[in-house]
Amino acid sequence: MAMTTAAVGGEAASSGSGTLSEIYQNSKRLLLKTRDGLERLERLEYMSSSLPSSSSSSLGSSPDLFEAVKSDITQIHSLCSNMDHLWRSIPAKSQRDLWKRKVEQVAEEVDSLKDSLDKYFLRNQRRIQEAQERAQLLGQANGESSHILRIFDDEAQAMQSVRSSSRMLDEAYATGVAILSKYSEQRDHLKRAQRKALDVLNRLGLSNSVLRLIERRNRVDRWIKYTGMTITIVIVIMFWRWTS
């Protein structure tokens, strides 16, 4: 019921721009439009700051949108001024209080949007100034840039030479370690071969002793055989002469 009464009061209070309700609805639409435009500007600002190769200022890349948002805020302020005049002319106190709160809410929202837009403008102005200072410094450094680049090139070459020398020393050290490791392995192989040769020689020495012993035994056996044959022949001859 209060809302209906307020609406009636809003319709009754009017100016050349329309009734209080019409101006209020127009201001709400402009608030939505302004908020959307400001969000688009902030997205452009974020994209601009994320890409080093892009423009140094998002304001410079979207002047039309900035001006449109600024114009909408100015228009909302004007509507708030009209609504402030209109709600004061409403006779009923309850209706005046209701419209006062509505108009104050619109005014607070537009003030907040204006504050955000001002901060956005200051950030972009600061970025423009920093970009200009960088360009000025680069322009002043052009006369010395070749000398500085030459110094950097000399230092880079020196560092590259040091890195190359260090890499060569590392490779030489690794090669030496590998050679020493091979020598160690070969030494172990030679030691094992030496031990095997000594074992073989020892076995050969024992075998030679056994062969010499067998040879002496064979000679003794031959003498025994020959002696036995001689004795047998003598005995046979003696027996044959004795029987004859």
Coordinates of C-alpha atoms in Angstrom, one line a residue:
M1 CA 0.0 0.0 0.0
A2 CA 2.9 2.3 0.9
M3 CA 4.5 1.6 -2.5
T4 CA 1.3 2.4 -4.3
T5 CA 0.9 5.7 -2.5
A6 CA 4.6 6.5 -3.2
A7 CA 4.1 5.7 -6.8
V8 CA 1.1 8.0 -6.9
G9 CA 3.2 10.7 -5.2
G10 CA 5.9 10.1 -7.7
E11 CA 3.5 10.6 -10.6
A12 CA 2.1 13.7 -9.0
A13 CA 5.6 15.3 -8.6
S14 CA 6.8 16.2 -12.1
S15 CA 9.0 18.6 -13.9
G16 CA 9.9 19.4 -17.5
S17 CA 11.9 16.2 -17.7
G18 CA 8.9 14.0 -16.6
T19 CA 7.5 12.7 -13.4
L20 CA 9.6 11.6 -10.4
S21 CA 9.0 7.9 -11.2
E22 CA 10.0 8.4 -14.8
I23 CA 13.2 10.3 -13.8
Y24 CA 14.0 7.6 -11.2
Q25 CA 13.6 4.7 -13.7
N26 CA 15.8 6.6 -16.2
S27 CA 18.5 7.1 -13.6
K28 CA 18.4 3.4 -12.7
R29 CA 18.9 2.5 -16.4
L30 CA 21.7 5.0 -16.7
L31 CA 23.3 3.5 -13.5
L32 CA 23.3 0.0 -15.1
K33 CA 24.7 1.4 -18.4
T34 CA 27.4 3.3 -16.5
R35 CA 28.4 0.4 -14.4
D36 CA 28.7 -1.8 -17.5
G37 CA 30.8 0.8 -19.3
L38 CA 33.2 1.2 -16.3
E39 CA 33.6 -2.6 -16.1
R40 CA 34.5 -2.6 -19.8
L41 CA 37.1 0.1 -19.2
E42 CA 38.7 -1.8 -16.4
R43 CA 38.8 -5.0 -18.5
L44 CA 40.6 -3.0 -21.2
E45 CA 43.0 -1.6 -18.6
Y46 CA 43.8 -5.1 -17.3
M47 CA 44.4 -6.3 -20.9
S48 CA 46.6 -3.3 -21.6
S49 CA 48.7 -3.8 -18.5
S50 CA 49.1 -7.6 -19.2
L51 CA 50.5 -7.1 -22.8
P52 CA 53.8 -5.2 -22.9
S53 CA 53.5 -4.6 -26.6
S54 CA 50.1 -3.0 -26.3
S55 CA 49.3 0.7 -25.8
S56 CA 50.6 2.2 -22.6
S57 CA 47.2 3.6 -21.8
S58 CA 43.8 1.9 -22.0
L59 CA 42.3 5.4 -21.9
G60 CA 44.2 6.2 -25.0
S61 CA 42.8 3.1 -26.7
S62 CA 39.1 3.8 -25.6
P63 CA 38.4 7.5 -25.4
D64 CA 34.9 7.2 -26.7
L65 CA 33.9 4.7 -24.0
F66 CA 35.5 6.9 -21.3
E67 CA 33.7 10.0 -22.5
A68 CA 30.4 8.1 -22.7
V69 CA 30.7 6.9 -19.1
K70 CA 31.7 10.3 -17.9
S71 CA 28.7 11.8 -19.8
D72 CA 26.3 9.3 -18.2
I73 CA 27.6 10.1 -14.7
T74 CA 27.0 13.8 -15.4
Q75 CA 23.5 13.1 -16.6
I76 CA 22.7 11.0 -13.5
H77 CA 23.9 13.8 -11.3
S78 CA 21.6 16.1 -13.1
L79 CA 18.7 13.6 -12.7
C80 CA 19.5 13.4 -9.0
S81 CA 19.3 17.1 -8.7
N82 CA 15.9 17.1 -10.4
M83 CA 14.6 14.3 -8.2
D84 CA 15.9 16.0 -5.1
H85 CA 13.8 19.0 -6.1
L86 CA 10.8 16.9 -6.8
W87 CA 10.7 14.7 -3.7
R88 CA 10.8 17.8 -1.5
S89 CA 7.6 19.0 -3.2
I90 CA 5.6 15.9 -2.2
P91 CA 3.0 16.8 0.4
A92 CA 2.9 13.5 2.4
K93 CA 5.8 13.0 4.8
S94 CA 5.9 9.2 4.3
Q95 CA 6.1 9.6 0.5
R96 CA 8.8 12.2 0.9
D97 CA 10.9 9.9 3.2
L98 CA 10.5 7.0 0.8
W99 CA 11.6 9.0 -2.3
K100 CA 14.3 10.7 -0.3
R101 CA 15.9 7.3 0.5
K102 CA 15.6 6.3 -3.2
V103 CA 17.2 9.5 -4.5
E104 CA 20.0 9.2 -1.9
Q105 CA 20.6 5.6 -2.9
V106 CA 20.9 6.7 -6.6
A107 CA 23.2 9.6 -5.5
E108 CA 25.4 7.2 -3.5
E109 CA 25.7 4.8 -6.4
V110 CA 26.6 7.5 -8.9
D111 CA 29.1 9.0 -6.5
S112 CA 30.8 5.6 -6.1
L113 CA 30.9 5.2 -9.9
K114 CA 32.4 8.7 -10.3
D115 CA 35.0 7.8 -7.7
S116 CA 35.9 4.6 -9.6
L117 CA 36.1 6.5 -12.9
D118 CA 38.3 9.2 -11.3
K119 CA 40.7 6.5 -10.0
Y120 CA 40.7 4.9 -13.4
F121 CA 41.6 8.2 -15.0
L122 CA 44.4 8.9 -12.5
R123 CA 45.9 5.4 -13.1
N124 CA 45.9 6.0 -16.8
Q125 CA 47.4 9.5 -16.4
R126 CA 50.2 7.9 -14.3
R127 CA 50.8 5.3 -17.0
I128 CA 50.9 7.9 -19.7
Q129 CA 53.4 9.9 -17.7
E130 CA 55.6 6.9 -17.0
A131 CA 55.5 5.9 -20.7
Q132 CA 56.6 9.5 -21.6
E133 CA 59.4 9.4 -19.1
R134 CA 60.6 6.0 -20.4
A135 CA 60.5 7.4 -24.0
Q136 CA 62.5 10.4 -22.9
L137 CA 65.1 8.3 -21.1
L138 CA 65.5 6.1 -24.1
G139 CA 65.9 9.1 -26.3
Q140 CA 68.6 10.5 -24.1
A141 CA 70.3 7.2 -23.9
N142 CA 70.5 6.8 -27.7
G143 CA 73.8 8.6 -27.8
E144 CA 75.4 6.2 -25.4
S145 CA 73.4 3.1 -26.4
S146 CA 76.1 1.8 -28.8
H147 CA 78.8 2.1 -26.1
I148 CA 76.6 0.4 -23.5
L149 CA 75.7 -2.3 -25.9
R150 CA 79.4 -2.8 -26.7
I151 CA 80.2 -3.1 -23.0
F152 CA 77.3 -5.6 -22.6
D153 CA 78.6 -7.6 -25.6
D154 CA 82.1 -7.7 -24.2
E155 CA 80.9 -8.9 -20.9
A156 CA 78.6 -11.4 -22.6
Q157 CA 81.6 -12.7 -24.6
A158 CA 83.8 -12.9 -21.5
M159 CA 81.1 -14.8 -19.7
Q160 CA 80.7 -17.1 -22.6
S161 CA 84.4 -17.7 -22.7
V162 CA 84.5 -18.5 -19.0
R163 CA 81.6 -20.9 -19.4
S164 CA 83.3 -22.6 -22.4
S165 CA 86.6 -22.9 -20.4
S166 CA 84.7 -24.3 -17.4
R167 CA 82.9 -26.8 -19.7
M168 CA 86.3 -27.9 -21.3
L169 CA 87.8 -28.3 -17.8
D170 CA 84.8 -30.4 -16.8
E171 CA 85.1 -32.5 -19.9
A172 CA 88.9 -33.0 -19.4
Y173 CA 88.3 -33.9 -15.8
A174 CA 85.7 -36.5 -16.8
T175 CA 88.0 -37.9 -19.4
G176 CA 90.9 -38.2 -16.9
V177 CA 88.6 -39.9 -14.5
A178 CA 87.5 -42.4 -17.2
I179 CA 91.1 -43.1 -18.2
L180 CA 92.2 -43.7 -14.6
S181 CA 89.2 -46.0 -14.2
K182 CA 90.3 -47.9 -17.3
Y183 CA 93.8 -48.1 -15.9
S184 CA 92.5 -49.4 -12.6
E185 CA 90.5 -52.1 -14.4
Q186 CA 93.4 -53.1 -16.6
R187 CA 95.6 -53.3 -13.4
D188 CA 93.1 -55.6 -11.8
H189 CA 93.1 -57.7 -15.0
L190 CA 96.9 -57.9 -15.0
K191 CA 97.0 -58.9 -11.4
R192 CA 94.5 -61.7 -12.0
A193 CA 96.5 -62.8 -15.1
Q194 CA 99.7 -62.7 -13.0
R195 CA 98.1 -64.9 -10.4
K196 CA 96.9 -67.3 -13.0
A197 CA 100.3 -67.5 -14.6
L198 CA 102.0 -68.1 -11.2
D199 CA 99.4 -70.9 -10.5
V200 CA 100.2 -72.4 -13.9
L201 CA 103.9 -72.2 -13.4
N202 CA 103.6 -73.8 -10.0
R203 CA 101.6 -76.6 -11.4
L204 CA 104.1 -76.9 -14.2
G205 CA 106.9 -77.2 -11.7
L206 CA 105.1 -80.0 -9.8
S207 CA 104.5 -81.8 -13.1
N208 CA 108.1 -81.6 -14.1
S209 CA 109.1 -83.2 -10.8
V210 CA 106.6 -86.0 -11.3
L211 CA 107.9 -86.6 -14.9
R212 CA 111.5 -86.8 -13.7
L213 CA 110.4 -89.3 -11.0
I214 CA 108.6 -91.4 -13.6
E215 CA 111.5 -91.2 -15.9
R216 CA 113.9 -92.5 -13.2
R217 CA 111.4 -95.2 -12.3
N218 CA 111.3 -96.2 -16.0
R219 CA 115.1 -96.4 -16.2
V220 CA 115.2 -98.6 -13.0
D221 CA 112.5 -100.8 -14.4
R222 CA 114.4 -101.2 -17.6
W223 CA 117.6 -102.2 -15.7
I224 CA 115.6 -104.6 -13.7
K225 CA 114.1 -106.1 -16.8
Y226 CA 117.4 -106.4 -18.6
T227 CA 119.1 -107.9 -15.5
G228 CA 116.3 -110.4 -15.1
M229 CA 116.5 -111.4 -18.8
T230 CA 120.3 -111.8 -18.5
I231 CA 120.0 -113.9 -15.3
T232 CA 117.3 -116.0 -16.9
I233 CA 119.4 -116.6 -20.1
V234 CA 122.5 -117.6 -17.9
I235 CA 120.4 -120.0 -15.9
V236 CA 118.9 -121.6 -19.0
I237 CA 122.4 -122.0 -20.6
M238 CA 123.7 -123.5 -17.3
F239 CA 120.8 -125.8 -17.1
W240 CA 121.1 -126.9 -20.7
R241 CA 124.9 -127.7 -20.3
W242 CA 124.2 -129.6 -17.1
T243 CA 121.6 -131.8 -18.6
S244 CA 123.6 -132.5 -21.7

